[in-house]
PDB file of C-alpha atoms in Angstrom:
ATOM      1  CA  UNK A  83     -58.751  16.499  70.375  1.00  0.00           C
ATOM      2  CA  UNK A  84     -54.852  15.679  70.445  1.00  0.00           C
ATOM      3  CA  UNK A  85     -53.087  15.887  73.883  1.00  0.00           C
ATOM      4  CA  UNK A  86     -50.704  18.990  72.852  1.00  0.00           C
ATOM      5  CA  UNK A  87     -48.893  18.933  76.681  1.00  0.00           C
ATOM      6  CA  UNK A  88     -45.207  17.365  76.306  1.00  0.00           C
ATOM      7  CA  UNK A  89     -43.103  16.368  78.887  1.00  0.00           C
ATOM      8  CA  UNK A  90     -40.581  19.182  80.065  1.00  0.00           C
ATOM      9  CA  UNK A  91     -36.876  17.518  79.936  1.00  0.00           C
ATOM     10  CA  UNK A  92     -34.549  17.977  82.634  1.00  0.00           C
ATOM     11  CA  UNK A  93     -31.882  20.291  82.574  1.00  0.00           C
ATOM     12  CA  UNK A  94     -28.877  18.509  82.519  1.00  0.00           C
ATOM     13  CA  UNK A  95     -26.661  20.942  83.835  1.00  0.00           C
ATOM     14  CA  UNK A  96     -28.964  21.256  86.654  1.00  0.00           C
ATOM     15  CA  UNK A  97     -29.044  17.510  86.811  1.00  0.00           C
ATOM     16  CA  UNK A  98     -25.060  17.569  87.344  1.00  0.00           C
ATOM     17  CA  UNK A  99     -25.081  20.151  89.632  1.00  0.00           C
ATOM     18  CA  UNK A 100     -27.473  18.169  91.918  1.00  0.00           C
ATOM     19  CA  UNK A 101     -25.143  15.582  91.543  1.00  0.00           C
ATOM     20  CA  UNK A 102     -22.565  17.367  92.583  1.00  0.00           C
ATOM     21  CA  UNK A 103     -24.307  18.851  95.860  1.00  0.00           C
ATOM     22  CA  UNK A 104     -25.583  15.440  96.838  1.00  0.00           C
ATOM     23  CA  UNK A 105     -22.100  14.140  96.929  1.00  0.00           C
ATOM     24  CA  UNK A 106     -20.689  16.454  98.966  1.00  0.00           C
ATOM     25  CA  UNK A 107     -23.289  15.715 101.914  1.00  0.00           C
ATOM     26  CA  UNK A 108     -23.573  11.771 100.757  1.00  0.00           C
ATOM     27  CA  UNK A 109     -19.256  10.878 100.680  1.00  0.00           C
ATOM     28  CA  UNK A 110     -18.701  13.128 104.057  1.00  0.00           C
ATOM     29  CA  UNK A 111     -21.540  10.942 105.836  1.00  0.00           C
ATOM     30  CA  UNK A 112     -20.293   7.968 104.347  1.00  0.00           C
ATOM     31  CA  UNK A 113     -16.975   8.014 105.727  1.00  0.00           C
ATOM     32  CA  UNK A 114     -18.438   9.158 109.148  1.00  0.00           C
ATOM     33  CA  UNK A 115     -19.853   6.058 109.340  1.00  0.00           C
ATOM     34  CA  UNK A 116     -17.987   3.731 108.080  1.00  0.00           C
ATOM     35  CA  UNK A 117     -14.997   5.049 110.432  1.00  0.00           C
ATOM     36  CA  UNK A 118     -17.203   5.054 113.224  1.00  0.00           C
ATOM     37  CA  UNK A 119     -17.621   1.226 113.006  1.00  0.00           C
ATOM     38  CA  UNK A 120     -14.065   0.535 112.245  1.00  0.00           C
ATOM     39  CA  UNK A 121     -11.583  -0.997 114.043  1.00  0.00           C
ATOM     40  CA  UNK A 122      -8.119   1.389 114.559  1.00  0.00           C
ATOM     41  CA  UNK A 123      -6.104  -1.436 112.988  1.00  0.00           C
ATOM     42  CA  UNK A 124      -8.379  -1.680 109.810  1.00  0.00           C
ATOM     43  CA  UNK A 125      -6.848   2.312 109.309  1.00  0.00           C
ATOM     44  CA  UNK A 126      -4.739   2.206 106.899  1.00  0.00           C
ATOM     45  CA  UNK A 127      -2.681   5.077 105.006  1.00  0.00           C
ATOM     46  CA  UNK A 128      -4.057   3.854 101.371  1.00  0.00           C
ATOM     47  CA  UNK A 129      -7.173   5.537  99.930  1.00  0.00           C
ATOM     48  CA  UNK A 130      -8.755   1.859  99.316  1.00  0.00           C
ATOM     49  CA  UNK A 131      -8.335   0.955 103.328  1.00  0.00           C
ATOM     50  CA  UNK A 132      -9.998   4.020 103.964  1.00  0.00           C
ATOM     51  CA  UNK A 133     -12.958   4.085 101.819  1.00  0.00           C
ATOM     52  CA  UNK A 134     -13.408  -0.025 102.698  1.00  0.00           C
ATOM     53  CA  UNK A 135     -16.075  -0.713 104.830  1.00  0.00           C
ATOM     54  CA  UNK A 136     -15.702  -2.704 108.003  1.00  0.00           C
ATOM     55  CA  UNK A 137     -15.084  -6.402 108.253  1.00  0.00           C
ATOM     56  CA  UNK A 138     -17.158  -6.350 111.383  1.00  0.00           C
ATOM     57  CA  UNK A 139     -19.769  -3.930 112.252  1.00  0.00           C
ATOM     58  CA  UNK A 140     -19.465  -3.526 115.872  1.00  0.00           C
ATOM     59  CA  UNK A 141     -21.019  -0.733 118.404  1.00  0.00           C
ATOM     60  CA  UNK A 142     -17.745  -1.048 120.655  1.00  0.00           C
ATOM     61  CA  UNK A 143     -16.651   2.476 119.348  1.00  0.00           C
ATOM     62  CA  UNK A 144     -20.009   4.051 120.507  1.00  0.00           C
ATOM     63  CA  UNK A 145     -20.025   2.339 123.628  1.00  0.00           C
ATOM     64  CA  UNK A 146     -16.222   3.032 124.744  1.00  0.00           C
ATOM     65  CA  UNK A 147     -17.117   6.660 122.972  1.00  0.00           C
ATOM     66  CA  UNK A 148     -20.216   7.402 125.383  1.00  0.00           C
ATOM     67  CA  UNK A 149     -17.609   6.371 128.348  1.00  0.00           C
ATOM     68  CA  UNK A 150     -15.050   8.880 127.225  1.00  0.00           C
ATOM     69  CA  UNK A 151     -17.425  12.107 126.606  1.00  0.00           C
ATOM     70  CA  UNK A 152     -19.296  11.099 130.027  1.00  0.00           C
ATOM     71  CA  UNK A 153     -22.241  10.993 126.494  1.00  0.00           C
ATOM     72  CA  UNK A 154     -25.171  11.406 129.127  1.00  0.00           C
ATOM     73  CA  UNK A 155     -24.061  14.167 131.621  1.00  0.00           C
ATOM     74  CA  UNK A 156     -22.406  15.804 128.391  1.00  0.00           C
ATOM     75  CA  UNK A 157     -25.652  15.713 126.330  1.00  0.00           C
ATOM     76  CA  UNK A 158     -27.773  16.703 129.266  1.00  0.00           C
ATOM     77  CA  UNK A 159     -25.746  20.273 129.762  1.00  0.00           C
ATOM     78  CA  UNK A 160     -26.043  20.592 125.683  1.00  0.00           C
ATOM     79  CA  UNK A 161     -29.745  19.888 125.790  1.00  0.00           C
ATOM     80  CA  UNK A 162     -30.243  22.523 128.850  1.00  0.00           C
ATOM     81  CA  UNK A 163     -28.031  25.074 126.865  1.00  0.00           C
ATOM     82  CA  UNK A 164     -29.371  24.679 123.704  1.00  0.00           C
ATOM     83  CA  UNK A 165     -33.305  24.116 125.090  1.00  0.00           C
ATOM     84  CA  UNK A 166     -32.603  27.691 127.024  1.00  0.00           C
ATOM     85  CA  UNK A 167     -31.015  29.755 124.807  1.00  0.00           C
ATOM     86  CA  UNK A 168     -33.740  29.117 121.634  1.00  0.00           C
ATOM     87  CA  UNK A 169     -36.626  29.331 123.965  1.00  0.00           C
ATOM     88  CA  UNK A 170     -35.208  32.736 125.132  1.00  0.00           C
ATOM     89  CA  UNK A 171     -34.061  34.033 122.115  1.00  0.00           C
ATOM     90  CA  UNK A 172     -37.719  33.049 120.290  1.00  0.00           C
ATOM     91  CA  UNK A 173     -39.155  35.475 122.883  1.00  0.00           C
ATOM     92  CA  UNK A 174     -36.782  38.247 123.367  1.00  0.00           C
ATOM     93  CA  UNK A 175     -35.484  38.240 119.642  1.00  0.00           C
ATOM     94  CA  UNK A 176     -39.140  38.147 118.675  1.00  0.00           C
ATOM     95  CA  UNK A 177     -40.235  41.116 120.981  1.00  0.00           C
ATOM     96  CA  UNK A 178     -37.184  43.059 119.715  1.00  0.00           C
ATOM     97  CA  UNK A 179     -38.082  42.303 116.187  1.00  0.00           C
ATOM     98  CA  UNK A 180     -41.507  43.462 116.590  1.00  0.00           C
ATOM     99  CA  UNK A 181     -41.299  46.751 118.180  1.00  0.00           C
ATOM    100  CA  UNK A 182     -38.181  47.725 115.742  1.00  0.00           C
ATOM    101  CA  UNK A 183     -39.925  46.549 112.553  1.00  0.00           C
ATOM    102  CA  UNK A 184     -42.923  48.241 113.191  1.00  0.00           C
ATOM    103  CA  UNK A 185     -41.230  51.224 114.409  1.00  0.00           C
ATOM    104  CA  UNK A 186     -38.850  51.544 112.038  1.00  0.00           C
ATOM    105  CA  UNK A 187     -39.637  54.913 110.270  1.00  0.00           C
ATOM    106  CA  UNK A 188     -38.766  56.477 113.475  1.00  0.00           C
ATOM    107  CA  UNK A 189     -35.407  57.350 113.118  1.00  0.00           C
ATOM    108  CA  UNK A 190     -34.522  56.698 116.853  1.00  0.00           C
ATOM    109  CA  UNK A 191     -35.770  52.984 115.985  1.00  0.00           C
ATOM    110  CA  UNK A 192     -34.112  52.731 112.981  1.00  0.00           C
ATOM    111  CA  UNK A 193     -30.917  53.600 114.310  1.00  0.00           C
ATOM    112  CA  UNK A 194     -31.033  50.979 117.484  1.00  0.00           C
ATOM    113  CA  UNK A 195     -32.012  47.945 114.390  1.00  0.00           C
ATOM    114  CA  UNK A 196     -29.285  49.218 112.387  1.00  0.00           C
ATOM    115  CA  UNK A 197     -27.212  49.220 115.670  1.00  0.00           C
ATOM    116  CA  UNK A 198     -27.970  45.825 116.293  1.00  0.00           C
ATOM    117  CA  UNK A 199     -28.006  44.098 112.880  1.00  0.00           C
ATOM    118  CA  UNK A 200     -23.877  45.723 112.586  1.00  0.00           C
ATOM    119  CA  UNK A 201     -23.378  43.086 115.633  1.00  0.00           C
ATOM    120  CA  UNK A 202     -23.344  40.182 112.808  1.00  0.00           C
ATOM    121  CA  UNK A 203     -20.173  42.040 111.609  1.00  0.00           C
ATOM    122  CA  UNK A 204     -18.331  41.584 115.313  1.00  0.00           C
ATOM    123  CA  UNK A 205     -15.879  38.438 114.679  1.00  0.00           C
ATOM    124  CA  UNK A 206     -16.071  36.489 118.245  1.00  0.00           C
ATOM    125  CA  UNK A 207     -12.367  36.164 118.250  1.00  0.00           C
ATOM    126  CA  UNK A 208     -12.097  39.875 119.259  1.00  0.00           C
ATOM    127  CA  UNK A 209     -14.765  39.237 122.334  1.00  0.00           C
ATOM    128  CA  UNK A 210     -13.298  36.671 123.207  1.00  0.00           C
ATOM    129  CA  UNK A 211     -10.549  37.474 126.135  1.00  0.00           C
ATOM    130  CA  UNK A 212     -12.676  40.143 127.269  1.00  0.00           C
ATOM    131  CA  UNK A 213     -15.671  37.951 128.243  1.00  0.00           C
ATOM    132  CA  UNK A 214     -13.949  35.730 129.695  1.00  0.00           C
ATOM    133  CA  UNK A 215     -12.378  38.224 131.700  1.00  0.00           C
ATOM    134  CA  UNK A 216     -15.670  39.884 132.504  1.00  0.00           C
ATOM    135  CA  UNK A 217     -17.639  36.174 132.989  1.00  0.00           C
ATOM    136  CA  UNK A 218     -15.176  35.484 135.883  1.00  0.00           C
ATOM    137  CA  UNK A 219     -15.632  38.633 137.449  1.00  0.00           C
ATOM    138  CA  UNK A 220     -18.466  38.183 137.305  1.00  0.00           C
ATOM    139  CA  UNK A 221     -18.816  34.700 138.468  1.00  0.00           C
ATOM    140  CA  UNK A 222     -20.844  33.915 135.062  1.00  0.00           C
ATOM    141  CA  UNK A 223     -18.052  31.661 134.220  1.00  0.00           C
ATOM    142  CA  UNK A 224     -20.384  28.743 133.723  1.00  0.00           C
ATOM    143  CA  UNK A 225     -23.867  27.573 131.538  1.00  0.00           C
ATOM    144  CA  UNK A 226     -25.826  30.259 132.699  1.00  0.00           C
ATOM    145  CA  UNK A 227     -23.075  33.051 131.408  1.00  0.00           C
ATOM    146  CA  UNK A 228     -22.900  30.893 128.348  1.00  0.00           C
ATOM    147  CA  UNK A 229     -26.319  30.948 127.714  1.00  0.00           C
ATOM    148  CA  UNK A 230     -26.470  35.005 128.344  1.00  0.00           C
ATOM    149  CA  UNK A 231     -23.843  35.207 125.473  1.00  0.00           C
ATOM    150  CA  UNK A 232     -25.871  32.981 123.154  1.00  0.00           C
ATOM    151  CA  UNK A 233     -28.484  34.672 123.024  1.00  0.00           C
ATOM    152  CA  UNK A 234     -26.529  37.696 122.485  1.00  0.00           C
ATOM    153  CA  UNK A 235     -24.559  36.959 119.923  1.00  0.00           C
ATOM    154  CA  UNK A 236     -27.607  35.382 117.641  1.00  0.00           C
ATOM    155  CA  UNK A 237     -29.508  38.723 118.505  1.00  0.00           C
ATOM    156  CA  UNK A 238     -28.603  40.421 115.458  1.00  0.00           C
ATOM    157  CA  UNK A 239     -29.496  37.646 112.772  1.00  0.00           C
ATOM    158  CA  UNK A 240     -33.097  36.909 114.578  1.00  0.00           C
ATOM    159  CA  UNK A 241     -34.089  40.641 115.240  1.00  0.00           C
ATOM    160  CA  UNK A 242     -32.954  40.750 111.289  1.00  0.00           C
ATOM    161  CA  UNK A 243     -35.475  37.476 110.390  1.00  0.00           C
ATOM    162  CA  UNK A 244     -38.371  38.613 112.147  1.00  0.00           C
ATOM    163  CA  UNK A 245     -38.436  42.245 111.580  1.00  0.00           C
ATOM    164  CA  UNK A 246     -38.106  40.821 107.949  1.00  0.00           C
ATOM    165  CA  UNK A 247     -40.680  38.654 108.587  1.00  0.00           C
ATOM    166  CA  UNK A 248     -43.387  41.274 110.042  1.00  0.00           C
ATOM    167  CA  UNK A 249     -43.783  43.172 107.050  1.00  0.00           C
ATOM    168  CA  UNK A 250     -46.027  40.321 105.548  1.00  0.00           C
ATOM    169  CA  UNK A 251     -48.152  40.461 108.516  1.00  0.00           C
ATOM    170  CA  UNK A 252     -50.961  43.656 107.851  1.00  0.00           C
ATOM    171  CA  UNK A 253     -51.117  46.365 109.918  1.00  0.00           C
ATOM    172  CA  UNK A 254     -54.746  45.795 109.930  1.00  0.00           C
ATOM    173  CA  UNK A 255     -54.782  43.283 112.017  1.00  0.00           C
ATOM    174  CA  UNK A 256     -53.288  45.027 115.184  1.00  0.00           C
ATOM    175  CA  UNK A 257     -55.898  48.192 114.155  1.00  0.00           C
ATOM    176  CA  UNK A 258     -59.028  45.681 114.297  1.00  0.00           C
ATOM    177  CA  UNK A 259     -57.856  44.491 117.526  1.00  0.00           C
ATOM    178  CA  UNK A 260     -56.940  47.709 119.017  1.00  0.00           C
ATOM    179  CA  UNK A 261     -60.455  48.998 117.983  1.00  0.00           C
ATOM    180  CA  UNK A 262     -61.256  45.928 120.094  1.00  0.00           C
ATOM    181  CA  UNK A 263     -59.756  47.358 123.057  1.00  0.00           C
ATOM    182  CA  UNK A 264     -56.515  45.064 123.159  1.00  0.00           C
ATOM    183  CA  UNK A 265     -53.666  46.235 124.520  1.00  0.00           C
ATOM    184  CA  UNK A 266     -50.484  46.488 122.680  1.00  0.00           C
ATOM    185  CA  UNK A 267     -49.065  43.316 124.282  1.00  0.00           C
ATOM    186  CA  UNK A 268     -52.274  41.653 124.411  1.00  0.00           C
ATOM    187  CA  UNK A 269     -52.271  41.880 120.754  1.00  0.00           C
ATOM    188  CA  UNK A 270     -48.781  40.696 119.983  1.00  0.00           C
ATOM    189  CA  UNK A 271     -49.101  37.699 122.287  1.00  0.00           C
ATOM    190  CA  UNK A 272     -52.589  36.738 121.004  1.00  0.00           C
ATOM    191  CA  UNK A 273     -52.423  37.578 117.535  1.00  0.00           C
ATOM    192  CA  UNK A 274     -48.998  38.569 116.075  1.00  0.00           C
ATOM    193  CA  UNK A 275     -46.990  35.804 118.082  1.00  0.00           C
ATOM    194  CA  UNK A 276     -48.967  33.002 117.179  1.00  0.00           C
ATOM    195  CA  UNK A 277     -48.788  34.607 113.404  1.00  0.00           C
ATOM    196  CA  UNK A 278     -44.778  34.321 113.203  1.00  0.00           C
ATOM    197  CA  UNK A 279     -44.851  30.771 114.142  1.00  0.00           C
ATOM    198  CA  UNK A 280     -42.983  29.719 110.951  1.00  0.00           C
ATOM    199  CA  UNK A 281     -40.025  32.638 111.671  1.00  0.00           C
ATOM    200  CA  UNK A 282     -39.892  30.946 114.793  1.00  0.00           C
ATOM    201  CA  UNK A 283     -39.443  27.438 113.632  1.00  0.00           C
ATOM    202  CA  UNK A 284     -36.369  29.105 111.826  1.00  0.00           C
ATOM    203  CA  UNK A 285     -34.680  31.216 114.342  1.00  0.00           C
ATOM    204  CA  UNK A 286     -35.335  27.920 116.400  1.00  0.00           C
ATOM    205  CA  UNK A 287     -33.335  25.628 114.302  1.00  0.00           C
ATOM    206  CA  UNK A 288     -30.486  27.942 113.228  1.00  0.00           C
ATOM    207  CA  UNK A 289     -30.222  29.285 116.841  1.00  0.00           C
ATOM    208  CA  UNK A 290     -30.006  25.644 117.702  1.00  0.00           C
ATOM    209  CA  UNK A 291     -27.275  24.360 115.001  1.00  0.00           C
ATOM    210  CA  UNK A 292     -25.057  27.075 115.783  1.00  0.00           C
ATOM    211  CA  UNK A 293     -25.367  26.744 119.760  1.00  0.00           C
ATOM    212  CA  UNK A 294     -25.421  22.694 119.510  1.00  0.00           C
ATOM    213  CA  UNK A 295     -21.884  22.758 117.512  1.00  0.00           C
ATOM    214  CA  UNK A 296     -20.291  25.206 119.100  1.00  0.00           C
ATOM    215  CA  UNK A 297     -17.233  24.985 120.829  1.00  0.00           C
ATOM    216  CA  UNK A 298     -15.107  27.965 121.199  1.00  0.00           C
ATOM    217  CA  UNK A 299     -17.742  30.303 123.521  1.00  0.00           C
ATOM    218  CA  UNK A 300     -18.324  27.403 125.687  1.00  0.00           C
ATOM    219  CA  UNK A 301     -14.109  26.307 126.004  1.00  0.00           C
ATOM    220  CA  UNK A 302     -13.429  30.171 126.641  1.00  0.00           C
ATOM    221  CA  UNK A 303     -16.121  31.114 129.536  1.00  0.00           C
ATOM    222  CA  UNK A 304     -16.230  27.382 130.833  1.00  0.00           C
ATOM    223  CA  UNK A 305     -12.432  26.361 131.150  1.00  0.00           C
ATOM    224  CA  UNK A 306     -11.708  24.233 133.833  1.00  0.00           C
ATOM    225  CA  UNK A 307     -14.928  23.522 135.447  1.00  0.00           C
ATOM    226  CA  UNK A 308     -16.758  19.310 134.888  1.00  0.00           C
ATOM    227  CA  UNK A 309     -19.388  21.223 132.990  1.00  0.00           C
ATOM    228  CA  UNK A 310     -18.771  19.726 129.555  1.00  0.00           C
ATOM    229  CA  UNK A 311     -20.596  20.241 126.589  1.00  0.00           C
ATOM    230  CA  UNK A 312     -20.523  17.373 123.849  1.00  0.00           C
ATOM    231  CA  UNK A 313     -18.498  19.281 121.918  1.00  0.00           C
ATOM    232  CA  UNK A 314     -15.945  20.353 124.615  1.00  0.00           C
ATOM    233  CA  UNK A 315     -16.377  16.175 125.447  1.00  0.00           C
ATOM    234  CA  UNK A 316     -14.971  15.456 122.180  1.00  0.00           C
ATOM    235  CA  UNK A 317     -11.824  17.210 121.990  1.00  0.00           C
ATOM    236  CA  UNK A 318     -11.008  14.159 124.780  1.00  0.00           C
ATOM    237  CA  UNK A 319     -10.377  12.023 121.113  1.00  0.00           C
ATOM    238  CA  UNK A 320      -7.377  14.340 120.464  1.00  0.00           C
ATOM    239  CA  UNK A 321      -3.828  14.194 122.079  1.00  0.00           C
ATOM    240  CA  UNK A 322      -1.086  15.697 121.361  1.00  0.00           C
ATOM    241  CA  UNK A 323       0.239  12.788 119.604  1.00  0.00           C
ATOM    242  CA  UNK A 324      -2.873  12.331 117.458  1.00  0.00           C
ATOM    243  CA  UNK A 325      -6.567  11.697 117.493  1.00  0.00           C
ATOM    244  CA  UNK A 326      -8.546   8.621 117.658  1.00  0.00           C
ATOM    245  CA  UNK A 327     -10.933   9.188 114.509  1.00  0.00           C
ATOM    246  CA  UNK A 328     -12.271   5.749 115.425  1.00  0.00           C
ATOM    247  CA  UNK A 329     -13.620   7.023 118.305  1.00  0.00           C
ATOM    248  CA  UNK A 330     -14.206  10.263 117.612  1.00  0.00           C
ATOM    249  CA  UNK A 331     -16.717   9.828 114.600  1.00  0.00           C
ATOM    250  CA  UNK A 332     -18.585   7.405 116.556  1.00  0.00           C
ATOM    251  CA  UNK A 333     -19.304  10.553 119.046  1.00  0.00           C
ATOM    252  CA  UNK A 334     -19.988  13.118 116.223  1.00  0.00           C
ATOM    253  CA  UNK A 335     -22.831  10.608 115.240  1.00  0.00           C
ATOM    254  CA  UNK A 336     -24.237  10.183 118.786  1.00  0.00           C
ATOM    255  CA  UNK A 337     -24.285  14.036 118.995  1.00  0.00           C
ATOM    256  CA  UNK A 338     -25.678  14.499 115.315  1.00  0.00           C
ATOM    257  CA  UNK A 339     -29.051  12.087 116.334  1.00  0.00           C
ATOM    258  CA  UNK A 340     -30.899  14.802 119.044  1.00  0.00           C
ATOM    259  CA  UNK A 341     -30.345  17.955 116.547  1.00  0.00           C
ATOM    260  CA  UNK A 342     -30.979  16.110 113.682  1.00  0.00           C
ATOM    261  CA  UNK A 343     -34.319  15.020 115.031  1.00  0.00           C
ATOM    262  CA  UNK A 344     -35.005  18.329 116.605  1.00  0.00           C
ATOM    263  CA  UNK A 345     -34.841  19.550 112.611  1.00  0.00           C
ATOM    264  CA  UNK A 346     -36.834  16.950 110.672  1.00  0.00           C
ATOM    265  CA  UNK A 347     -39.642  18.355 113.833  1.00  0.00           C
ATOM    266  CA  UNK A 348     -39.631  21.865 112.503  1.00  0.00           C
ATOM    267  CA  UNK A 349     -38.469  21.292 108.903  1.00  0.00           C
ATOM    268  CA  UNK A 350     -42.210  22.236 107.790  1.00  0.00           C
ATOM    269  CA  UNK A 351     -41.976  25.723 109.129  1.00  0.00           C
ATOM    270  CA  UNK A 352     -38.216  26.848 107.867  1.00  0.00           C
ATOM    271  CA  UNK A 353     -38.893  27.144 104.434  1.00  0.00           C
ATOM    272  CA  UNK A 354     -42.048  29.377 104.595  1.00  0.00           C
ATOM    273  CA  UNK A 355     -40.002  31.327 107.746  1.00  0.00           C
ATOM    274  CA  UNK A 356     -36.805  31.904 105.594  1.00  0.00           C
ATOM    275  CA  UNK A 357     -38.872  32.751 102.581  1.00  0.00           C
ATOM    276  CA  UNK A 358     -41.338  35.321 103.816  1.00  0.00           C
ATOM    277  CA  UNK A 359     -38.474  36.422 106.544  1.00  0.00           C
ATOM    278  CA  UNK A 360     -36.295  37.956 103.593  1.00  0.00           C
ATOM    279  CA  UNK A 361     -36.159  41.729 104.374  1.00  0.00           C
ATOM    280  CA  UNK A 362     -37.727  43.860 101.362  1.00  0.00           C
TER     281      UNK A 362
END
């Protein structure tokens, strides 16, 4: 019996526009690095001195760099901002989530989600003298206030994902423990928590990219004080005559190694998360 099964032929158009994709993340890393291990006086204003890579790789950039940002104290208050904010947003986002999703024929409910999900539509530009009036007043001008907003302002996107994400868990599940005699919080903790562990691999990550990079909320509420973040560190590369990119890359890729290795960790989960956490 002949082998009928042919081999399916790529799509050249899709071919191109992978192409296309990759080279928009491979050229911007590419010159990252390569200016990161330059020398200031290999810059030059041609496209070919740019694009060149260095004569010498050296590590002097990162090492004068880390001295500039203050790299360790700076990456410790990221870490403790970033560590903070997704572990509290993965358990108040998540409790949110779950009693709005699965109370969300009630039109009470229902309003309150709706309520919350508009937040997404607040630009943070119009918050922003406000808080930082009210942080002062409050003497939250500092991480802790910062962290309060974070998890704030993601609180409409993660309520969003796992209420999304709940209606592919059966309602039978929380019946059979019920008949049990489990408790309503006995049986989200024990059984529906553990459940959503892929939703909160996601909410994890993007929580954590968006709090890691951020600079404005942290600039605004934490003006003036020594308690830098690495990306409030890094705006030490630019002066008002100009910036030292030199310098300055070298940082970005210091900064880029913890998140980047905090997402290769929980890359597994996002895709099922973001998948089954698509509201229907």
């Amino acid at each position: 019996m002949k082998n009928t099964t042919t081999a399916v032929k790529p799509n050249k158009t899709a071919m191109v526009l992978l192409i296309l994709g990759l080279s928009t993340i491979i050229f911007p890393l590419y010159m990252t690095i390569v200016i990161a291990f330059k020398q200031p006086s290999e810059m030059t204003n041609s496209i070919s001195g740019i694009l060149s890579l260095p004569k010498a790789w050296s590590l002097n950039n990162f090492r004068e760099a880390m001295e500039v940002t203050d790299f360790w104290n700076s990456l410790r208050n990221s870490m403790v901002i970033s560590v903070l904010t997704v572990v509290l947003s993965i358990i108040l986002h998540s409790l949110m989530g779950y009693t709005l999703g699965r109370n969300k024929k009630s039109k009470v409910y229902n309003f309150i989600y709706l309520f919350i999900v508009s937040g997404m539509f607040v630009p943070f530009a119009i918050l922003m003298m406000p808080l930082a009036k009210q942080t002062a007043e409050l003497g939250l001008a500092n991480w802790f206030g910062v962290i309060l907003l974070y998890v704030v302002f993601y609180m409409p996107m993660n309520v969003m994902l796992y209420s999304g994400y709940l209606t592919n868990i059966p309602l039978a599940l929380e019946e059979a423990a019920r008949v049990d005699g489990a408790s309503t919080w006995r049986t989200y903790w024990k059984i529906i928590f553990p459940i959503m562990k892929p939703m909160h691999a996601t909410v994890a990550v993007i929580t954590a990219l968006a709090v890691w990079n951020d600079v404005m909320t942290p600039l605004v509420i934490m003006a003036g004080s020594s308690q830098n973040t690495l990306p409030l560190a890094q705006l030490n590369f630019q002066s008002q005559f100009g910036t030292n990119y030199n310098l300055a890359f070298a940082s970005y890729l210091l900064s880029l190694i913890p998140i980047l290795i905090f997402y290769l960790v929980c890359q597994k989960q996002i895709l099922n998360g973001v998948v089954n956490g698509a509201v229907k």
